[in-house]
Short mmCIF file of C-alpha atoms in Angstrom, two decimals:
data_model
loop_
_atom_site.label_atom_id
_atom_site.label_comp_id
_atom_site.label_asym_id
_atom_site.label_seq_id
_atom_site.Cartn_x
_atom_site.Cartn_y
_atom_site.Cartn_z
CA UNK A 1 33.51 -11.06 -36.14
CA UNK A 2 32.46 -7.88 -37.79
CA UNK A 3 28.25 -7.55 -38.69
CA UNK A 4 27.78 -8.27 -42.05
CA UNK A 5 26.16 -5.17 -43.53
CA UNK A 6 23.58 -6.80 -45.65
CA UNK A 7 22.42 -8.72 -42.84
CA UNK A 8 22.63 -6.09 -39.93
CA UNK A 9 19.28 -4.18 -40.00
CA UNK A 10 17.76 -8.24 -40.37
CA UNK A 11 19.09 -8.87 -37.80
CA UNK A 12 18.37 -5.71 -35.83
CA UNK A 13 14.69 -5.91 -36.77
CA UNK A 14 14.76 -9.39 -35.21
CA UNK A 15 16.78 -8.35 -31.96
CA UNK A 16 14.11 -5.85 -31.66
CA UNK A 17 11.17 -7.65 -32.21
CA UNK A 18 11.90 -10.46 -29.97
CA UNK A 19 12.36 -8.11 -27.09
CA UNK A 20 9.04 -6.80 -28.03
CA UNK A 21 7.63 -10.22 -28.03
CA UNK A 22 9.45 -11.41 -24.64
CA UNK A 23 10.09 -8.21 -22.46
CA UNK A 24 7.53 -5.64 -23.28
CA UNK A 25 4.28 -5.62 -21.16
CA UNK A 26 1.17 -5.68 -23.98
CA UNK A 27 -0.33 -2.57 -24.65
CA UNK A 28 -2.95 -1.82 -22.07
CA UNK A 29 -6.46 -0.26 -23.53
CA UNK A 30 -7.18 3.19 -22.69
CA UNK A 31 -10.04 1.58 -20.82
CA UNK A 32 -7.65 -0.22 -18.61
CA UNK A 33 -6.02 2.60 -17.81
CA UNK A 34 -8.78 4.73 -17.33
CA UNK A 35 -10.26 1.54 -14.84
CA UNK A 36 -6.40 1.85 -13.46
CA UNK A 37 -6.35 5.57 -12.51
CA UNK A 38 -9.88 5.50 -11.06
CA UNK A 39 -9.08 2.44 -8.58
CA UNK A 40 -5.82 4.65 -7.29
CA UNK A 41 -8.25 7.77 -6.99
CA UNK A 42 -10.89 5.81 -4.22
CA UNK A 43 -7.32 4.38 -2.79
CA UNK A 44 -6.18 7.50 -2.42
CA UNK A 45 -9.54 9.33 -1.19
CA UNK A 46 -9.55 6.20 1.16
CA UNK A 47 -6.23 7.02 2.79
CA UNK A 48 -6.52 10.22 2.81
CA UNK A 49 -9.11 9.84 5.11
CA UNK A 50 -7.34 8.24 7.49
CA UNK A 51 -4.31 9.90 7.07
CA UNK A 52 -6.68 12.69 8.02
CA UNK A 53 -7.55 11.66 11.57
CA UNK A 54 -6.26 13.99 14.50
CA UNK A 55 -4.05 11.88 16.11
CA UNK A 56 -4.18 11.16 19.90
CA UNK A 57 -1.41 12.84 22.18
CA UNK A 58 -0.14 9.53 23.64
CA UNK A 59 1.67 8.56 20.83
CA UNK A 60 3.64 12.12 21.18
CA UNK A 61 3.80 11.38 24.87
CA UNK A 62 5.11 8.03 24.41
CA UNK A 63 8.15 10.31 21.92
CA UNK A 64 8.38 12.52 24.54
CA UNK A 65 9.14 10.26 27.41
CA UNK A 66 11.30 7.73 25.32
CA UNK A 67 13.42 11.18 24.09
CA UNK A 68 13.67 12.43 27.71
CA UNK A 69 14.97 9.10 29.41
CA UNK A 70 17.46 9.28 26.49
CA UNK A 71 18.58 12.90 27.83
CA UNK A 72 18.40 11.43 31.50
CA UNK B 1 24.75 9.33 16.47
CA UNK B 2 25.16 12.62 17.65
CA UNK B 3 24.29 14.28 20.79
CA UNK B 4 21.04 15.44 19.33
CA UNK B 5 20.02 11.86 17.66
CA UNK B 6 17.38 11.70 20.49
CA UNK B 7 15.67 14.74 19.33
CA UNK B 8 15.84 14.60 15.67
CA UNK B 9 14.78 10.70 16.05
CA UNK B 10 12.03 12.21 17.64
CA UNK B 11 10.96 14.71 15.51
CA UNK B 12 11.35 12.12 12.17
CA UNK B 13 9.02 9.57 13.98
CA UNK B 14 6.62 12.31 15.18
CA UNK B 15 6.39 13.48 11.49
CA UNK B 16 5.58 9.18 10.08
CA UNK B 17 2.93 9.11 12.69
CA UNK B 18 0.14 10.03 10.39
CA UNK B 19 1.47 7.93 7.62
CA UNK B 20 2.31 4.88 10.18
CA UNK B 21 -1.49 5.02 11.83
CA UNK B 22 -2.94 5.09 8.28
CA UNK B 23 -0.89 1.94 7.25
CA UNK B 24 -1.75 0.28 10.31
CA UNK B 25 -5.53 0.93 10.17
CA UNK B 26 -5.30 0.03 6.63
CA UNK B 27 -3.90 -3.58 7.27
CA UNK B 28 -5.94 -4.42 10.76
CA UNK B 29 -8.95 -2.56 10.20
CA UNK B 30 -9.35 -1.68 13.78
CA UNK B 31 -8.51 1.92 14.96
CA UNK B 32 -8.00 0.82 18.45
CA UNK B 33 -5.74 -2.30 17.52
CA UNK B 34 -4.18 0.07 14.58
CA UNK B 35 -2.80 2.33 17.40
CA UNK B 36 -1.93 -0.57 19.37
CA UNK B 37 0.80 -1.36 16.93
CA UNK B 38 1.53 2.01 16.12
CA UNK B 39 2.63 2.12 19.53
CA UNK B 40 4.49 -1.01 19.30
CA UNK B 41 6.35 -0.13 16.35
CA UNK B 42 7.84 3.42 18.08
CA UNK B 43 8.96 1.60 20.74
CA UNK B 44 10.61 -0.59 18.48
CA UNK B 45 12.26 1.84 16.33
CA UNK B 46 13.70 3.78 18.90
CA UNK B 47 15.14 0.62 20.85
CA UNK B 48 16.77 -0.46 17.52
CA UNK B 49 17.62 3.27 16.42
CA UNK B 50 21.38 2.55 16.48
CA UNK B 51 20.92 -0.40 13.80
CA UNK B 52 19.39 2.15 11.38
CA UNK B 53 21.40 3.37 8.81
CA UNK B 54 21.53 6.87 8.66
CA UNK B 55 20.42 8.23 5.17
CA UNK B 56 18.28 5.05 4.60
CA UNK B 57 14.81 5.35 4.13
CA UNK B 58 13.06 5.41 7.16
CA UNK B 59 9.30 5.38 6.17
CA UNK B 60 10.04 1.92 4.56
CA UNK B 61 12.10 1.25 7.40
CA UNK B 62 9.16 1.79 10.19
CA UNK B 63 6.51 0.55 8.23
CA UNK B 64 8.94 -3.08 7.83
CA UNK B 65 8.96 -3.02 11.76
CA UNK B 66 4.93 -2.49 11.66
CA UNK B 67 4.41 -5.11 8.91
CA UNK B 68 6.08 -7.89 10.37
CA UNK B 69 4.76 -6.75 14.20
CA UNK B 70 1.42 -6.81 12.58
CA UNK B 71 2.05 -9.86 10.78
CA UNK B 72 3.52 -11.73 14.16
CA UNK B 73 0.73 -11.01 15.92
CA UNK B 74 -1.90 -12.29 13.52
CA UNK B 75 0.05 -15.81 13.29
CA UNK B 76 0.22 -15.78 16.99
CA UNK B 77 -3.37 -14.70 18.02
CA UNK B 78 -4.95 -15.76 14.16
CA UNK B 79 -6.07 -12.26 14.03
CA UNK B 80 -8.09 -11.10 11.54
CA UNK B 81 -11.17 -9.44 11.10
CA UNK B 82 -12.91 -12.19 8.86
CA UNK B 83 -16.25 -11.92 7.40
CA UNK B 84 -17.83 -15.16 9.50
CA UNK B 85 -21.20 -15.07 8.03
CA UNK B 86 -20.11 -13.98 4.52
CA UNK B 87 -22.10 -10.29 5.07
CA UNK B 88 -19.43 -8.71 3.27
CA UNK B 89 -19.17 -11.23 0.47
CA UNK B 90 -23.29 -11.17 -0.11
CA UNK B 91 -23.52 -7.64 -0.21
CA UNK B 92 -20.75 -7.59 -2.56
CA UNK B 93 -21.73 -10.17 -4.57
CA UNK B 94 -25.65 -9.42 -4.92
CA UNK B 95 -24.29 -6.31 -7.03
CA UNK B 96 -22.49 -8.29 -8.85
CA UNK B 97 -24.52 -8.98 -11.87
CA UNK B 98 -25.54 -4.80 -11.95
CA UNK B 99 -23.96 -2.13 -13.68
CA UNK B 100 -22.69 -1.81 -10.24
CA UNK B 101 -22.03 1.70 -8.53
CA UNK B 102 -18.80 2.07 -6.87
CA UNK B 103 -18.81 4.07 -3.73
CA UNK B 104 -16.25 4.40 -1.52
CA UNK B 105 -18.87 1.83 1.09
CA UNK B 106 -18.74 -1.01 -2.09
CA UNK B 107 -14.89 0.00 -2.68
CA UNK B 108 -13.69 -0.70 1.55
CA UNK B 109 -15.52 -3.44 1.46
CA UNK B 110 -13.92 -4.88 -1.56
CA UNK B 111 -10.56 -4.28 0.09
CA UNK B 112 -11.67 -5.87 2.99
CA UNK B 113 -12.28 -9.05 1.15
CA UNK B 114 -8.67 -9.02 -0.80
CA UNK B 115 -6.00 -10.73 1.14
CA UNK B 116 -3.55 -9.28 3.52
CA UNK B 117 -0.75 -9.33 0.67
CA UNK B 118 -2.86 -7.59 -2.09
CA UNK B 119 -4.11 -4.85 0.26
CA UNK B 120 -1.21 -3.67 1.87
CA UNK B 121 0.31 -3.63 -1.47
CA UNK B 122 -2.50 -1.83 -3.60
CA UNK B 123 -2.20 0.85 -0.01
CA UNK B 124 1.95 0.93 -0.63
CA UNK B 125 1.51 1.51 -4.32
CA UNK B 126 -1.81 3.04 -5.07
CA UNK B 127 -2.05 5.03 -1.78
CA UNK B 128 1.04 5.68 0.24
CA UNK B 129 2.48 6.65 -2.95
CA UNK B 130 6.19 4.55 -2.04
CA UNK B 131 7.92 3.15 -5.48
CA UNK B 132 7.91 -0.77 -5.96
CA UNK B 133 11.44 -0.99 -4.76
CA UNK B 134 10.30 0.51 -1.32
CA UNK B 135 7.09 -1.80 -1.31
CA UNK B 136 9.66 -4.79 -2.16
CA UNK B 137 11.81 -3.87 0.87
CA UNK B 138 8.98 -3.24 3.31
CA UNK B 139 7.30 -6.44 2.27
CA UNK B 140 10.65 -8.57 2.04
CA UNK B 141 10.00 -9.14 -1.25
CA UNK B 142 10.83 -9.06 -4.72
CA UNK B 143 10.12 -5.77 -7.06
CA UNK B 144 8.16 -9.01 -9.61
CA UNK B 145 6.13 -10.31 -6.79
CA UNK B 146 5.01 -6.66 -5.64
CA UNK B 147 4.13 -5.88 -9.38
CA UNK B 148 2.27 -9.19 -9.85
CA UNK B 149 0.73 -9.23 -6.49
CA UNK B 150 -0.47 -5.42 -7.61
CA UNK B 151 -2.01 -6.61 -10.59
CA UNK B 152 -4.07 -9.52 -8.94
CA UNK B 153 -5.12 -7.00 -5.99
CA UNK B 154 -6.65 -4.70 -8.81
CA UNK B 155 -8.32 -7.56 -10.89
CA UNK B 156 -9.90 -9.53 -7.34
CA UNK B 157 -10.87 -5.47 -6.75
CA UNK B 158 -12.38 -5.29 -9.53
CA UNK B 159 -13.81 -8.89 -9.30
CA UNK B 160 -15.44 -7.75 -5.90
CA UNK B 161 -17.22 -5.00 -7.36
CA UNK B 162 -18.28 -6.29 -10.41
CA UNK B 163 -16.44 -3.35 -12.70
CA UNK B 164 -15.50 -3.90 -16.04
CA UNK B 165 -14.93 -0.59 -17.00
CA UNK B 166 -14.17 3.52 -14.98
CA UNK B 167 -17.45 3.81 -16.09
CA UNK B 168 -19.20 1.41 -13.62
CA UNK B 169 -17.58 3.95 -10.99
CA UNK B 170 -19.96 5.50 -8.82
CA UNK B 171 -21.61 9.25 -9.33
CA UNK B 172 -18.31 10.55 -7.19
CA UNK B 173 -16.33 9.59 -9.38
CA UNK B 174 -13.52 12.03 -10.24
CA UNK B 175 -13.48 14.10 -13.32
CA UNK B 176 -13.98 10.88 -15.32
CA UNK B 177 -14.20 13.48 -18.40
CA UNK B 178 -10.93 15.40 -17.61
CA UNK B 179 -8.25 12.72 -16.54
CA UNK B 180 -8.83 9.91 -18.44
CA UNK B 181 -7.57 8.66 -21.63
CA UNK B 182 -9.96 9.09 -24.25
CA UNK B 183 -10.79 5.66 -25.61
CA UNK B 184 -9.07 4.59 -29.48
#
C-alpha cells in the first residue's frame, strides 16, 4: 500500500526518532571523551614501551632453525 | 604453499615478533614467562602453517594461538600474578579519595588490577591499535562483548585511579590543551 502523503513525514519523524531512542549510543560529554583519548594515550605510551624492547636473538634462531629443517 | 612459503613464513613471523612479545608481556606480566609463550606460539604457527589461510589476517591469527596458549596454561597451572597481600589494591586505593595524579606507575598498576578479559581488550583496542572485529576474532568473541567489555575495562580503570575527569591525569599528560575537545 502506497504512503499516505499527509501522514509520511509523521511517520518518518517517528521512524527516526525511535532509532534515535533504541539504536543510537547517548551523546558522550566532551569530558568523556577527553577522559577517553587520555586513557588510550598512557595505553599507548605503555605499549610502546614494550613494543620498544630489543628483542633477544633466540626467537630469530628458533625462525631460523624451524625455516632450515623445512629446506632440509 | 609455494616453494618459498618457508621463507616468507619466516620473514612475516619475524616482523609480529615485537607486536607478539608486547601482547604477551601485556597479558602475563612476566618478561621471562612473556617470551616463554612467545616461543610457544612460533612453534605453533609454523606447525599449523598449512591450516592458515593465505590472505587472512595473520596478526589476529598469532595472537589467537598466544591467547588461548596463554589462557591454557593459566587454567592448568592457575597462573597469575595476583596481588596476595592487596599491595597493589592499597596503594591504589589510598589515592583514591585525592585529586589523584595519574602516572604511568598508578596507570600499570590499575591495569594490573582489571581482569584478564578487560586488559587484553583495552591493549587490542586502545594499544595494538586492531579494529573490534579483529579483537572479536582473537578473543572468540562477539564484536558486542568486545565493545562492552571495553567500556567496563575503562570505567574499573578509571575506578582504580580514582579519575573523574583528563584533568586528574598526571603532569605528563599529553597536550591536554591541544587534543582535546573543548568542553560545551
Amino acid at each position: 500500500m502506497p504512503d499516505d502523503p499527509s501522514t509520511k513525514d509523521q511517520n518518518d519523524n517517528n521512524l527516526m526518532y525511535s532509532a534515535m531512542d533504541n539504536d543510537q549510543p547517548p551523546e558522550r560529554s566532551a569530558a568523556e571523551i577527553n577522559l577517553e583519548k587520555m586513557i588510550g594515550d598512557r595505553l599507548k605510551q605503555y605499549y610502546a614501551a614494550r613494543l620498544s624492547r630489543p628483542l633477544p636473538d633466540k626467537f630469530a634462531d628458533l625462525l631460523r632453525d624451524l625455516a632450515k629443517k623445512e629446506a632440509e | 604453499m609455494s616453494e618459498n612459503a618457508g621463507l616468507d613464513w619466516h620473514t612475516r613471523l619475524l616482523e609480529l615478533l615485537p607486536n607478539l612479545r608486547a601482547f604477551a608481556n601485556s597479558l602475563c606480566r612476566d618478561t621471562d614467562y612473556a617470551d616463554d609463550l612467545v616461543q610457544q606460539t612460533l612453534l605453533k604457527a609454523w606447525k599449523s602453517r598449512y591450516s592458515f589461510h593465505e590472505g587472512s589476517n595473520l596478526k589476529a591469527w598469532l595472537f589467537a594461538i598466544l591467547r588461548n596458549t596463554f589462557l591454557t596454561e593459566l587454567r592448568k597451572k592457575k597462573y597469575e600474578a595476583e596481588d596476595p597481600d592487596d599491595e597493589l589494591q592499597n596503594s591504589l586505593t589510598s589515592r583514591g579519595g585525592q585529586q589523584s595524579h595519574m602516572d604511568m606507575l598508578d596507570f600499570e598498576l590499575a591495569l594490573s588490577k582489571l581482569t584478564q578479559e578487560q586488559r587484553e581488550v583495552l591493549i587490542l583496542v586502545g594499544a595494538e591499535g586492531v579494529s573490534y572485529d579483529e579483537a572479536a576474532l582473537i578473543c572468540g568473541c562477539a564484536i558486542g562483548t568486545i565493545k562492552s567489555r571495553m567500556n567496563r575495562a575503562r570505567e574499573r580503570l578509571c575506578e582504580l585511579m580514582g579519575v573523574r575527569g583528563a584533568e586528574d591525569f598526571g603532569p605528563d599528560k599529553s597536550d591536554l590543551g591541544q587534543n582535546t575537545v573543548a568542553p560545551s
